[in-house]
Amino acid sequence: MIPIKFSCAFLIISTVTLVTVVNAFKPQLVLQLVNDERSKVGAPALTLDGQLTQAAQTQTDYMVYSGNLTHENPIGDLGKRIRDTGYIFSDNNYAENVAVGYGTDEEVRVVQSWMSSSDQQNILNPAFTMGVAFGGETYWTQVFATPSEQTSVNVRPSIPTSVNFPTDGVTLPTSSAIFPTDSVILPTSVTSEPTSMFGRTHEQTGEIA
């Protein structure tokens, strides 16, 4: 009898699990960068104000919805958007910085862009407090105001806590109202000036206003 040799091969299968890391928006990093700039001119450090952050989120949500970099909003001007949160500001002293084209890992770049423009006046104002918001993977808003000596009040918002956009049926957590599509005319042309009221749409990156 001829001996039969058996050869066994072992196949080792290695399973590799791919983990996708999503960079989250870091408002505390924006705050740190802002305070670093303020310290250079002797301005007091800020803390994030929840009501101003709510006002900033309202504007960010509208820019995401409209696809435009803008300081305008159909629910009202900046003063109204701040008042809607219950924040009481002093002598109409408030301001807003907006930007588009910077991702969630680009806090340094967006603050540097604001600091390289006239928007730095808002960042360095010693009387201001600040809120900041991010949305749509590329839109940023800073809202600043000088608090009144009167204490801010907590009010029940007269606007919904979510917005249903009829174009895609997506519900986003926000303090914004439903934005009418037939009452706002947004310009189709843009300028190359970074401090213009209307900036480029989200397909073109790195704009501030």
mmCIF file of C-alpha atoms in Angstrom:
data_model
loop_
_atom_site.group_PDB
_atom_site.id
_atom_site.type_symbol
_atom_site.label_atom_id
_atom_site.label_comp_id
_atom_site.label_asym_id
_atom_site.label_seq_id
_atom_site.Cartn_x
_atom_site.Cartn_y
_atom_site.Cartn_z
ATOM 1 C CA MET A 1 0.000 0.000 0.000
ATOM 2 C CA ILE A 2 1.323 3.395 -0.971
ATOM 3 C CA PRO A 3 1.164 5.816 1.931
ATOM 4 C CA ILE A 4 -0.892 8.937 1.243
ATOM 5 C CA LYS A 5 0.264 12.218 2.689
ATOM 6 C CA PHE A 6 -2.289 14.874 3.454
ATOM 7 C CA SER A 7 -1.272 18.514 3.391
ATOM 8 C CA CYS A 8 -3.513 20.904 5.241
ATOM 9 C CA ALA A 9 -3.375 24.593 4.636
ATOM 10 C CA PHE A 10 -4.870 26.966 7.110
ATOM 11 C CA LEU A 11 -6.340 30.211 5.837
ATOM 12 C CA ILE A 12 -6.213 32.915 8.384
ATOM 13 C CA ILE A 13 -8.785 35.595 7.753
ATOM 14 C CA SER A 14 -8.160 38.924 9.346
ATOM 15 C CA THR A 15 -11.122 41.191 9.703
ATOM 16 C CA VAL A 16 -10.342 44.856 9.656
ATOM 17 C CA THR A 17 -12.931 47.197 11.020
ATOM 18 C CA LEU A 18 -12.798 50.644 9.510
ATOM 19 C CA VAL A 19 -13.788 53.382 11.882
ATOM 20 C CA THR A 20 -14.823 56.669 10.399
ATOM 21 C CA VAL A 21 -14.030 59.569 12.661
ATOM 22 C CA VAL A 22 -16.382 62.509 12.249
ATOM 23 C CA ASN A 23 -14.896 65.814 13.271
ATOM 24 C CA ALA A 24 -17.329 67.593 15.536
ATOM 25 C CA PHE A 25 -17.806 71.330 15.751
ATOM 26 C CA LYS A 26 -15.798 72.630 18.700
ATOM 27 C CA PRO A 27 -17.267 75.901 20.011
ATOM 28 C CA GLN A 28 -14.869 75.905 22.957
ATOM 29 C CA LEU A 29 -11.945 75.956 20.529
ATOM 30 C CA VAL A 30 -13.441 78.962 18.744
ATOM 31 C CA LEU A 31 -13.838 80.615 22.144
ATOM 32 C CA GLN A 32 -10.204 79.878 23.022
ATOM 33 C CA LEU A 33 -8.982 81.319 19.716
ATOM 34 C CA VAL A 34 -11.104 84.432 20.205
ATOM 35 C CA ASN A 35 -9.817 84.913 23.749
ATOM 36 C CA ASP A 36 -6.231 84.465 22.558
ATOM 37 C CA GLU A 37 -6.755 87.381 20.173
ATOM 38 C CA ARG A 38 -8.509 89.472 22.819
ATOM 39 C CA SER A 39 -5.687 88.946 25.299
ATOM 40 C CA LYS A 40 -3.255 90.525 22.828
ATOM 41 C CA VAL A 41 -5.127 93.846 23.080
ATOM 42 C CA GLY A 42 -6.008 93.635 26.753
ATOM 43 C CA ALA A 43 -9.694 92.836 26.220
ATOM 44 C CA PRO A 44 -11.337 90.632 28.861
ATOM 45 C CA ALA A 45 -11.839 86.954 28.140
ATOM 46 C CA LEU A 46 -15.277 85.803 27.047
ATOM 47 C CA THR A 47 -17.474 82.875 27.922
ATOM 48 C CA LEU A 48 -20.018 81.475 25.490
ATOM 49 C CA ASP A 49 -23.502 82.897 25.965
ATOM 50 C CA GLY A 50 -26.290 80.390 25.345
ATOM 51 C CA GLN A 51 -28.808 82.947 24.104
ATOM 52 C CA LEU A 52 -26.388 84.525 21.642
ATOM 53 C CA THR A 53 -25.453 81.030 20.490
ATOM 54 C CA GLN A 54 -29.146 80.411 19.822
ATOM 55 C CA ALA A 55 -29.287 83.603 17.729
ATOM 56 C CA ALA A 56 -26.168 82.490 15.855
ATOM 57 C CA GLN A 57 -27.726 79.089 15.157
ATOM 58 C CA THR A 58 -30.828 80.771 13.729
ATOM 59 C CA GLN A 59 -28.696 82.590 11.168
ATOM 60 C CA THR A 60 -26.585 79.540 10.381
ATOM 61 C CA ASP A 61 -29.724 77.486 9.740
ATOM 62 C CA TYR A 62 -31.032 80.108 7.331
ATOM 63 C CA MET A 63 -27.754 80.272 5.420
ATOM 64 C CA VAL A 64 -27.772 76.486 5.092
ATOM 65 C CA TYR A 65 -31.379 76.625 3.863
ATOM 66 C CA SER A 66 -30.823 79.464 1.374
ATOM 67 C CA GLY A 67 -27.329 78.425 0.282
ATOM 68 C CA ASN A 68 -26.069 81.978 0.668
ATOM 69 C CA LEU A 69 -23.656 83.803 2.929
ATOM 70 C CA THR A 70 -25.740 86.652 4.319
ATOM 71 C CA HIS A 71 -26.521 88.796 7.336
ATOM 72 C CA GLU A 72 -30.169 89.030 6.312
ATOM 73 C CA ASN A 73 -32.937 86.729 7.497
ATOM 74 C CA PRO A 74 -36.687 86.770 6.701
ATOM 75 C CA ILE A 75 -37.637 86.342 10.354
ATOM 76 C CA GLY A 76 -36.016 89.661 11.253
ATOM 77 C CA ASP A 77 -32.821 91.630 11.608
ATOM 78 C CA LEU A 78 -30.061 90.695 14.014
ATOM 79 C CA GLY A 79 -31.522 92.753 16.833
ATOM 80 C CA LYS A 80 -34.838 90.919 16.607
ATOM 81 C CA ARG A 81 -33.150 87.537 16.419
ATOM 82 C CA ILE A 82 -31.243 88.332 19.603
ATOM 83 C CA ARG A 83 -34.331 89.658 21.391
ATOM 84 C CA ASP A 84 -36.272 86.517 20.443
ATOM 85 C CA THR A 85 -33.894 84.504 22.630
ATOM 86 C CA GLY A 86 -34.639 86.664 25.678
ATOM 87 C CA TYR A 87 -31.221 88.317 25.667
ATOM 88 C CA ILE A 88 -31.348 91.974 26.730
ATOM 89 C CA PHE A 89 -28.632 94.029 25.072
ATOM 90 C CA SER A 90 -27.477 97.565 25.721
ATOM 91 C CA ASP A 91 -28.058 100.486 23.357
ATOM 92 C CA ASN A 92 -28.453 98.410 20.187
ATOM 93 C CA ASN A 93 -24.847 97.348 20.608
ATOM 94 C CA TYR A 94 -24.565 94.068 18.713
ATOM 95 C CA ALA A 95 -22.768 92.601 15.696
ATOM 96 C CA GLU A 96 -22.430 89.453 13.616
ATOM 97 C CA ASN A 97 -19.669 87.647 11.721
ATOM 98 C CA VAL A 98 -20.509 84.967 9.154
ATOM 99 C CA ALA A 99 -18.364 82.667 7.027
ATOM 100 C CA VAL A 100 -18.685 79.830 4.533
ATOM 101 C CA GLY A 101 -16.285 77.238 3.199
ATOM 102 C CA TYR A 102 -14.622 76.087 6.410
ATOM 103 C CA GLY A 103 -15.190 72.595 7.779
ATOM 104 C CA THR A 104 -15.569 71.399 11.354
ATOM 105 C CA ASP A 105 -11.809 70.939 11.690
ATOM 106 C CA GLU A 106 -11.016 74.467 10.521
ATOM 107 C CA GLU A 107 -11.782 76.597 13.560
ATOM 108 C CA VAL A 108 -8.298 78.119 13.369
ATOM 109 C CA ARG A 109 -8.693 79.120 9.731
ATOM 110 C CA VAL A 110 -12.114 80.694 10.125
ATOM 111 C CA VAL A 111 -11.037 82.782 13.120
ATOM 112 C CA GLN A 112 -7.881 83.830 11.266
ATOM 113 C CA SER A 113 -10.018 84.897 8.307
ATOM 114 C CA TRP A 114 -12.255 87.017 10.512
ATOM 115 C CA MET A 115 -9.185 88.521 12.172
ATOM 116 C CA SER A 116 -7.704 89.465 8.792
ATOM 117 C CA SER A 117 -10.774 91.547 7.938
ATOM 118 C CA SER A 118 -12.786 94.344 9.514
ATOM 119 C CA ASP A 119 -14.673 91.608 11.403
ATOM 120 C CA GLN A 120 -11.842 91.657 13.929
ATOM 121 C CA GLN A 121 -13.466 94.754 15.448
ATOM 122 C CA ASN A 122 -16.298 92.556 16.686
ATOM 123 C CA ILE A 123 -13.942 89.895 18.050
ATOM 124 C CA LEU A 124 -11.826 92.449 19.927
ATOM 125 C CA ASN A 125 -14.617 94.684 21.258
ATOM 126 C CA PRO A 126 -14.089 94.685 25.049
ATOM 127 C CA ALA A 127 -17.800 95.241 25.734
ATOM 128 C CA PHE A 128 -19.107 92.249 23.795
ATOM 129 C CA THR A 129 -20.201 88.786 24.808
ATOM 130 C CA MET A 130 -20.389 86.055 22.163
ATOM 131 C CA GLY A 131 -22.275 83.096 20.781
ATOM 132 C CA VAL A 132 -21.128 80.876 17.907
ATOM 133 C CA ALA A 133 -22.782 78.273 15.693
ATOM 134 C CA PHE A 134 -21.929 75.964 12.790
ATOM 135 C CA GLY A 135 -24.082 74.064 10.316
ATOM 136 C CA GLY A 136 -24.394 72.525 6.874
ATOM 137 C CA GLU A 137 -20.775 71.297 6.998
ATOM 138 C CA THR A 138 -19.476 74.734 6.001
ATOM 139 C CA TYR A 139 -21.465 77.698 7.440
ATOM 140 C CA TRP A 140 -20.374 79.661 10.521
ATOM 141 C CA THR A 141 -21.943 82.477 12.543
ATOM 142 C CA GLN A 142 -20.660 84.540 15.455
ATOM 143 C CA VAL A 143 -23.115 86.833 17.262
ATOM 144 C CA PHE A 144 -21.893 89.513 19.651
ATOM 145 C CA ALA A 145 -23.755 91.857 21.977
ATOM 146 C CA THR A 146 -23.219 94.058 24.995
ATOM 147 C CA PRO A 147 -25.374 92.845 27.873
ATOM 148 C CA SER A 148 -27.672 95.344 29.518
ATOM 149 C CA GLU A 149 -27.434 95.990 33.232
ATOM 150 C CA GLN A 150 -30.897 94.476 33.300
ATOM 151 C CA THR A 151 -30.809 90.701 33.649
ATOM 152 C CA SER A 152 -31.666 88.669 30.572
ATOM 153 C CA VAL A 153 -34.961 86.847 30.804
ATOM 154 C CA ASN A 154 -35.963 83.366 29.805
ATOM 155 C CA VAL A 155 -38.876 83.679 27.436
ATOM 156 C CA ARG A 156 -41.010 81.075 25.790
ATOM 157 C CA PRO A 157 -40.067 81.368 22.122
ATOM 158 C CA SER A 158 -42.802 82.531 19.818
ATOM 159 C CA ILE A 159 -41.178 80.491 17.059
ATOM 160 C CA PRO A 160 -41.032 76.711 16.603
ATOM 161 C CA THR A 161 -38.183 74.690 18.056
ATOM 162 C CA SER A 162 -37.712 72.897 14.725
ATOM 163 C CA VAL A 163 -38.019 73.881 11.114
ATOM 164 C CA ASN A 164 -39.521 71.752 8.350
ATOM 165 C CA PHE A 165 -38.096 72.633 4.982
ATOM 166 C CA PRO A 166 -40.683 71.742 2.319
ATOM 167 C CA THR A 167 -38.030 71.103 -0.297
ATOM 168 C CA ASP A 168 -36.607 67.971 1.267
ATOM 169 C CA GLY A 169 -38.755 67.199 4.282
ATOM 170 C CA VAL A 170 -35.812 67.203 6.688
ATOM 171 C CA THR A 171 -36.393 68.416 10.244
ATOM 172 C CA LEU A 172 -33.427 70.142 11.823
ATOM 173 C CA PRO A 173 -33.089 70.979 15.542
ATOM 174 C CA THR A 174 -33.051 74.763 15.606
ATOM 175 C CA SER A 175 -34.725 77.783 16.996
ATOM 176 C CA SER A 176 -35.478 79.205 13.558
ATOM 177 C CA ALA A 177 -38.877 79.777 12.058
ATOM 178 C CA ILE A 178 -40.158 78.282 8.795
ATOM 179 C CA PHE A 179 -38.501 80.326 6.113
ATOM 180 C CA PRO A 180 -40.921 81.394 3.361
ATOM 181 C CA THR A 181 -39.566 80.699 -0.086
ATOM 182 C CA ASP A 182 -41.713 83.343 -1.767
ATOM 183 C CA SER A 183 -40.952 86.363 0.377
ATOM 184 C CA VAL A 184 -37.171 86.594 0.187
ATOM 185 C CA ILE A 185 -35.238 87.616 -2.893
ATOM 186 C CA LEU A 186 -31.582 86.733 -2.674
ATOM 187 C CA PRO A 187 -29.096 88.184 -5.179
ATOM 188 C CA THR A 188 -27.767 85.897 -7.861
ATOM 189 C CA SER A 189 -24.588 87.881 -8.365
ATOM 190 C CA VAL A 190 -21.774 88.068 -5.869
ATOM 191 C CA THR A 191 -18.813 90.315 -5.285
ATOM 192 C CA SER A 192 -15.237 89.407 -4.601
ATOM 193 C CA GLU A 193 -15.013 91.645 -1.543
ATOM 194 C CA PRO A 194 -14.868 89.481 1.589
ATOM 195 C CA THR A 195 -16.665 92.129 3.639
ATOM 196 C CA SER A 196 -19.652 92.389 1.282
ATOM 197 C CA MET A 197 -23.123 91.752 2.648
ATOM 198 C CA PHE A 198 -23.589 88.678 0.466
ATOM 199 C CA GLY A 199 -20.775 86.200 -0.046
ATOM 200 C CA ARG A 200 -20.338 83.240 -2.319
ATOM 201 C CA THR A 201 -22.455 80.146 -2.173
ATOM 202 C CA HIS A 202 -21.207 76.999 -0.495
ATOM 203 C CA GLU A 203 -19.707 75.596 -3.684
ATOM 204 C CA GLN A 204 -17.018 78.281 -3.439
ATOM 205 C CA THR A 205 -14.987 78.203 -0.273
ATOM 206 C CA GLY A 206 -13.343 80.459 2.223
ATOM 207 C CA GLU A 207 -15.655 83.482 2.292
ATOM 208 C CA ILE A 208 -16.453 85.716 5.239
ATOM 209 C CA ALA A 209 -18.755 88.672 5.774
#
